[in-house]
Short mmCIF file of C-alpha atoms in Angstrom, two decimals:
data_model
loop_
_atom_site.label_atom_id
_atom_site.label_comp_id
_atom_site.label_asym_id
_atom_site.label_seq_id
_atom_site.Cartn_x
_atom_site.Cartn_y
_atom_site.Cartn_z
CA UNK A 1 35.46 62.16 58.12
CA UNK A 2 35.58 62.71 61.88
CA UNK A 3 33.00 62.53 64.63
CA UNK A 4 30.55 65.39 65.16
CA UNK A 5 29.41 64.48 68.65
CA UNK A 6 31.18 62.96 71.62
CA UNK A 7 31.25 59.18 71.79
CA UNK A 8 32.14 59.26 75.47
CA UNK A 9 29.76 57.47 77.79
CA UNK A 10 28.94 54.68 75.36
CA UNK A 11 30.36 51.18 75.45
CA UNK A 12 30.38 47.82 73.75
CA UNK A 13 26.72 46.93 74.31
CA UNK A 14 25.43 50.23 72.92
CA UNK A 15 27.80 50.02 69.96
CA UNK A 16 26.72 46.46 69.22
CA UNK A 17 23.05 47.45 69.23
CA UNK A 18 23.87 50.28 66.85
CA UNK A 19 25.86 48.00 64.56
CA UNK A 20 23.10 45.38 64.47
CA UNK A 21 20.60 47.96 63.25
CA UNK A 22 22.82 49.81 60.80
CA UNK A 23 22.77 49.40 57.04
CA UNK A 24 24.52 51.70 54.60
CA UNK A 25 21.47 52.72 52.48
CA UNK A 26 19.48 54.03 55.47
CA UNK A 27 18.36 57.67 55.31
CA UNK A 28 19.48 60.32 57.78
CA UNK A 29 16.08 60.21 59.44
CA UNK A 30 16.24 56.44 59.85
CA UNK A 31 19.74 56.70 61.27
CA UNK A 32 18.68 59.34 63.81
CA UNK A 33 15.89 57.01 64.98
CA UNK A 34 18.36 54.14 65.15
CA UNK A 35 20.76 56.15 67.30
CA UNK A 36 18.00 57.12 69.68
CA UNK A 37 16.61 53.59 70.01
CA UNK A 38 20.05 51.98 70.35
CA UNK A 39 21.61 54.47 72.75
CA UNK A 40 18.52 55.44 74.72
CA UNK A 41 19.01 59.10 73.93
CA UNK A 42 19.80 61.39 71.03
CA UNK A 43 23.36 62.73 71.13
CA UNK A 44 23.82 66.31 70.06
CA UNK A 45 24.27 65.99 66.32
CA UNK A 46 23.84 68.93 63.99
CA UNK A 47 21.76 68.98 60.82
CA UNK A 48 24.64 69.03 58.37
CA UNK A 49 24.74 66.24 55.76
CA UNK A 50 26.05 62.94 57.10
CA UNK A 51 26.38 64.21 60.67
CA UNK A 52 24.50 61.24 62.13
CA UNK A 53 26.36 58.77 59.91
CA UNK A 54 29.66 60.32 60.96
CA UNK A 55 28.72 59.91 64.62
CA UNK A 56 27.74 56.26 64.06
CA UNK A 57 30.98 55.58 62.20
CA UNK A 58 33.07 57.08 64.98
CA UNK A 59 31.22 55.28 67.74
CA UNK A 60 31.43 51.89 66.02
CA UNK A 61 35.11 52.26 65.16
CA UNK A 62 35.99 53.33 68.70
CA UNK A 63 33.68 51.12 70.74
CA UNK A 64 32.91 48.01 68.69
CA UNK A 65 36.17 46.26 67.71
CA UNK A 66 34.60 43.77 65.34
CA UNK A 67 35.80 42.44 62.00
CA UNK A 68 34.45 45.44 60.07
CA UNK A 69 36.41 47.95 62.14
CA UNK A 70 39.65 45.95 62.07
CA UNK A 71 39.33 45.32 58.33
CA UNK A 72 38.83 49.01 57.53
CA UNK A 73 41.99 49.97 59.40
CA UNK A 74 43.92 47.10 57.80
CA UNK A 75 42.89 48.28 54.34
CA UNK A 76 43.92 51.85 55.13
CA UNK A 77 47.17 51.15 56.94
CA UNK A 78 48.50 48.01 55.24
CA UNK A 79 46.82 47.07 51.96
CA UNK A 80 46.62 50.49 50.33
CA UNK A 81 50.24 51.23 51.23
CA UNK A 82 51.47 48.15 49.37
CA UNK A 83 51.80 47.71 45.63
CA UNK A 84 49.27 49.67 43.57
CA UNK A 85 49.03 46.86 41.03
CA UNK A 86 47.43 44.43 43.46
CA UNK A 87 43.73 43.62 43.35
CA UNK A 88 42.04 43.11 46.70
CA UNK A 89 38.81 41.32 47.50
CA UNK A 90 36.38 41.65 50.40
CA UNK A 91 34.77 38.36 51.51
CA UNK A 92 35.73 35.70 48.97
CA UNK A 93 33.97 32.29 49.21
CA UNK A 94 36.57 29.52 49.41
CA UNK A 95 35.32 25.99 49.89
CA UNK A 96 33.12 25.98 52.98
CA UNK A 97 34.68 29.21 54.24
CA UNK A 98 34.71 32.86 53.33
CA UNK A 99 38.04 34.67 53.41
CA UNK A 100 37.71 38.03 55.16
CA UNK A 101 40.11 39.66 52.74
CA UNK A 102 42.30 38.60 49.82
CA UNK A 103 45.00 40.24 47.75
CA UNK A 104 46.30 39.18 44.34
CA UNK A 105 49.24 40.44 42.32
CA UNK A 106 52.09 38.13 41.33
CA UNK A 107 51.08 36.01 44.31
CA UNK A 108 47.80 35.50 46.13
CA UNK A 109 47.18 36.00 49.84
CA UNK A 110 44.23 35.35 52.14
CA UNK A 111 43.68 37.13 55.45
CA UNK A 112 41.51 35.81 58.26
CA UNK A 113 40.57 38.26 61.01
CA UNK A 114 39.97 37.00 64.53
CA UNK A 115 38.95 39.83 66.82
CA UNK A 116 38.66 39.66 70.59
CA UNK A 117 34.93 39.17 70.00
CA UNK A 118 35.61 35.94 68.07
CA UNK A 119 36.46 32.41 69.10
CA UNK A 120 38.81 30.07 67.25
CA UNK A 121 36.00 27.59 66.64
CA UNK A 122 36.09 27.71 62.83
CA UNK A 123 39.70 28.76 62.32
CA UNK A 124 41.14 25.31 61.61
CA UNK A 125 38.71 24.66 58.74
CA UNK A 126 39.11 28.20 57.41
CA UNK A 127 42.88 27.92 57.24
CA UNK A 128 42.63 24.51 55.60
CA UNK A 129 40.39 25.96 52.87
CA UNK A 130 42.69 28.93 52.29
CA UNK A 131 45.81 26.80 52.12
CA UNK A 132 44.19 24.82 49.32
CA UNK A 133 44.13 27.79 46.94
CA UNK A 134 46.30 30.70 48.13
CA UNK A 135 50.06 31.22 47.93
CA UNK A 136 50.18 32.96 51.31
CA UNK A 137 47.87 32.87 54.33
CA UNK A 138 47.71 35.31 57.24
CA UNK A 139 45.82 35.55 60.52
CA UNK A 140 45.06 39.03 61.88
CA UNK A 141 44.62 38.99 65.65
CA UNK A 142 44.98 41.32 68.63
CA UNK A 143 48.26 41.95 70.41
CA UNK A 144 46.76 40.25 73.46
CA UNK A 145 46.04 36.96 71.67
CA UNK A 146 48.53 36.47 68.87
CA UNK A 147 50.80 34.29 71.01
CA UNK A 148 47.81 32.16 72.03
CA UNK A 149 46.83 30.91 68.59
CA UNK A 150 45.89 27.19 68.53
CA UNK A 151 48.59 24.63 67.79
CA UNK A 152 46.91 23.66 64.51
CA UNK A 153 47.86 27.01 62.94
CA UNK A 154 50.66 26.05 60.52
CA UNK A 155 54.17 27.19 61.34
CA UNK A 156 54.30 28.94 57.97
CA UNK A 157 51.14 30.96 58.53
CA UNK A 158 51.70 34.69 58.61
CA UNK A 159 50.53 36.74 61.59
CA UNK A 160 49.60 40.39 61.96
CA UNK A 161 48.68 41.64 65.40
CA UNK A 162 46.89 44.88 66.16
CA UNK A 163 46.05 47.30 68.95
CA UNK A 164 43.74 50.28 69.13
CA UNK A 165 45.26 53.74 68.90
CA UNK A 166 44.08 56.84 70.74
CA UNK A 167 42.07 57.96 67.70
CA UNK A 168 40.11 54.70 67.74
CA UNK A 169 41.76 53.23 64.66
CA UNK A 170 44.11 50.25 64.74
CA UNK A 171 47.85 49.86 64.34
CA UNK A 172 49.26 46.62 62.94
CA UNK A 173 52.51 44.76 63.55
CA UNK A 174 53.76 41.99 61.28
CA UNK A 175 54.70 39.28 63.78
CA UNK A 176 55.48 36.56 61.28
CA UNK A 177 55.73 36.52 57.50
CA UNK A 178 53.78 33.85 55.69
CA UNK A 179 55.83 31.19 53.94
CA UNK A 180 55.05 30.34 50.32
CA UNK A 181 52.54 27.52 50.11
CA UNK A 182 53.66 24.64 47.88
CA UNK A 183 50.66 22.36 48.54
CA UNK A 184 47.93 23.95 46.43
CA UNK A 185 44.84 21.99 45.39
CA UNK A 186 44.62 22.67 41.65
CA UNK A 187 41.22 21.02 41.29
CA UNK A 188 39.78 23.23 44.01
CA UNK A 189 41.21 26.33 42.34
CA UNK A 190 39.55 25.35 39.07
CA UNK A 191 36.26 24.55 40.80
CA UNK A 192 36.09 27.99 42.42
CA UNK A 193 36.16 29.65 39.01
CA UNK A 194 32.74 30.10 37.31
CA UNK A 195 32.45 28.18 34.05
CA UNK A 196 32.64 31.31 31.90
CA UNK A 197 35.92 32.33 33.52
CA UNK A 198 37.27 28.81 33.33
CA UNK A 199 36.64 28.86 29.57
CA UNK A 200 38.43 32.21 29.27
CA UNK A 201 41.46 31.02 31.21
CA UNK A 202 41.70 27.57 29.61
CA UNK A 203 40.56 28.36 26.02
CA UNK A 204 38.52 25.15 26.05
CA UNK A 205 35.12 24.56 24.43
CA UNK A 206 32.39 26.49 26.26
CA UNK A 207 29.76 23.93 25.23
CA UNK A 208 31.23 21.33 27.52
CA UNK A 209 30.01 20.95 31.14
CA UNK A 210 32.18 22.52 33.80
CA UNK A 211 33.14 19.14 35.30
CA UNK A 212 34.59 18.11 31.94
CA UNK A 213 36.53 21.37 31.65
CA UNK A 214 38.01 20.92 35.12
CA UNK A 215 39.02 17.35 34.34
CA UNK A 216 40.75 18.34 31.09
CA UNK A 217 42.57 21.23 32.75
CA UNK A 218 43.84 18.81 35.39
CA UNK A 219 45.16 16.53 32.62
CA UNK A 220 46.53 19.26 30.36
CA UNK A 221 48.06 21.84 32.71
CA UNK A 222 50.62 21.79 35.50
CA UNK A 223 49.77 22.95 39.01
CA UNK A 224 51.85 26.05 38.45
CA UNK A 225 49.88 26.94 35.31
CA UNK A 226 46.55 26.36 37.05
CA UNK A 227 47.65 28.60 39.91
CA UNK A 228 48.47 31.32 37.38
CA UNK A 229 45.05 30.84 35.77
CA UNK A 230 43.36 31.11 39.17
CA UNK A 231 45.12 34.37 40.01
CA UNK A 232 44.38 35.75 36.55
CA UNK A 233 40.69 34.99 37.10
CA UNK A 234 40.65 36.75 40.47
CA UNK A 235 42.33 39.87 39.10
CA UNK A 236 40.07 40.06 36.07
CA UNK A 237 36.85 39.27 37.94
CA UNK A 238 37.41 41.61 40.90
CA UNK A 239 39.74 44.24 39.48
CA UNK A 240 37.05 46.74 38.51
CA UNK A 241 35.41 46.51 41.93
CA UNK A 242 38.70 47.21 43.65
CA UNK A 243 39.53 50.16 41.41
CA UNK A 244 36.07 51.61 42.01
CA UNK A 245 36.45 51.19 45.76
CA UNK A 246 39.79 52.98 45.72
CA UNK A 247 38.28 55.86 43.73
CA UNK A 248 35.41 56.46 46.20
CA UNK A 249 37.23 55.57 49.43
CA UNK A 250 38.07 59.20 50.32
CA UNK A 251 34.35 59.99 50.19
CA UNK A 252 32.99 57.15 52.33
CA UNK A 253 32.98 56.11 55.96
CA UNK A 254 34.98 53.17 57.23
CA UNK A 255 31.89 51.22 58.29
CA UNK A 256 30.70 51.39 54.66
CA UNK A 257 33.86 50.15 52.96
CA UNK A 258 32.59 46.68 52.21
CA UNK A 259 29.14 47.85 51.09
CA UNK A 260 30.56 50.23 48.49
CA UNK A 261 33.00 47.56 47.32
CA UNK A 262 30.09 45.27 46.50
CA UNK A 263 27.70 47.98 45.26
CA UNK A 264 28.87 50.16 42.40
CA UNK A 265 26.95 53.29 43.47
CA UNK A 266 28.08 56.85 43.92
CA UNK A 267 28.40 57.99 47.55
CA UNK A 268 26.35 61.04 46.56
CA UNK A 269 23.35 58.76 46.01
CA UNK A 270 23.65 57.09 49.42
CA UNK A 271 24.86 60.01 51.51
#
C-alpha cells in the first residue's frame, strides 16, 4: 500500500499534527478534512478508495518517526520473520508500565521502544517491571543513540538499533542479544493473570479469592512452573488476536496495525 501523492515539502510538525488528529475508524471525508486542516492545504489525492488514508500512512511513516512507525517496521522486518509459532502482543500492561511489544513461544520477551522523540525518563522503571516477568528484555533505539543508553540499563539487556531507509521504513540491527533472566518475580507473574486464567493454569478452586489462589500457587509450585503457567496464559489469552492480525495485515496500513490487533473487525468495514 504505497503513497498516492507526494509527501515532499512536509516535515515533523505537520506530520505530528496529522498523527494527533488521526484515528483508524475515520471516514474518507473526515480524513480529507484532517489533511487539509493539519497541512494547510489539500494535496492532490485521487478519489479511489483509501487514497487519503494511503497518503496519511506514507507521510506519517516517512516524517513522524514515533513509536507507532518504528513498531510497524519492527513487526514486519523482525517479528514476522521469526518463528511462526510465537504469539506477539501489542501494549501489554506490566506492573506500572506498559510493554510496547511482547513475544511468547518457548520463552517470553519484552521490547521497549525509545525513539528520538522520547526521553529516557521512564526507562529505568519500565525495564525493572519487565525484568520481573519476562525471560528476555530488549530496548529498541536509533543508531544515533544506542551507545548512549543510561548506565542503569542492565548489561544483559538486549539492544536493537534502527535507521530509516530511503523508502521511509526502518532497518534494524541486533547490537546485543538479551541474556536469559534468572530473577523472575513469580508472585508478580501470577498477579498479572486475571483470576479466570489463574484458575485455568493452576486447576485450583475458582470460588476462592484471587489473593488466596496466588498464595497457594506460590506455596505449591516452583518458579519455573509458574513461569511456564504465565507464558501459557499469554499465548492462550492473546493467541487469537495475533493470528487475526497476521491474517489481515496484508490488507491494512502500517499506522493501523495496533488498532486492528485490538479490534477484531474486517478491514472492509473500516476502509
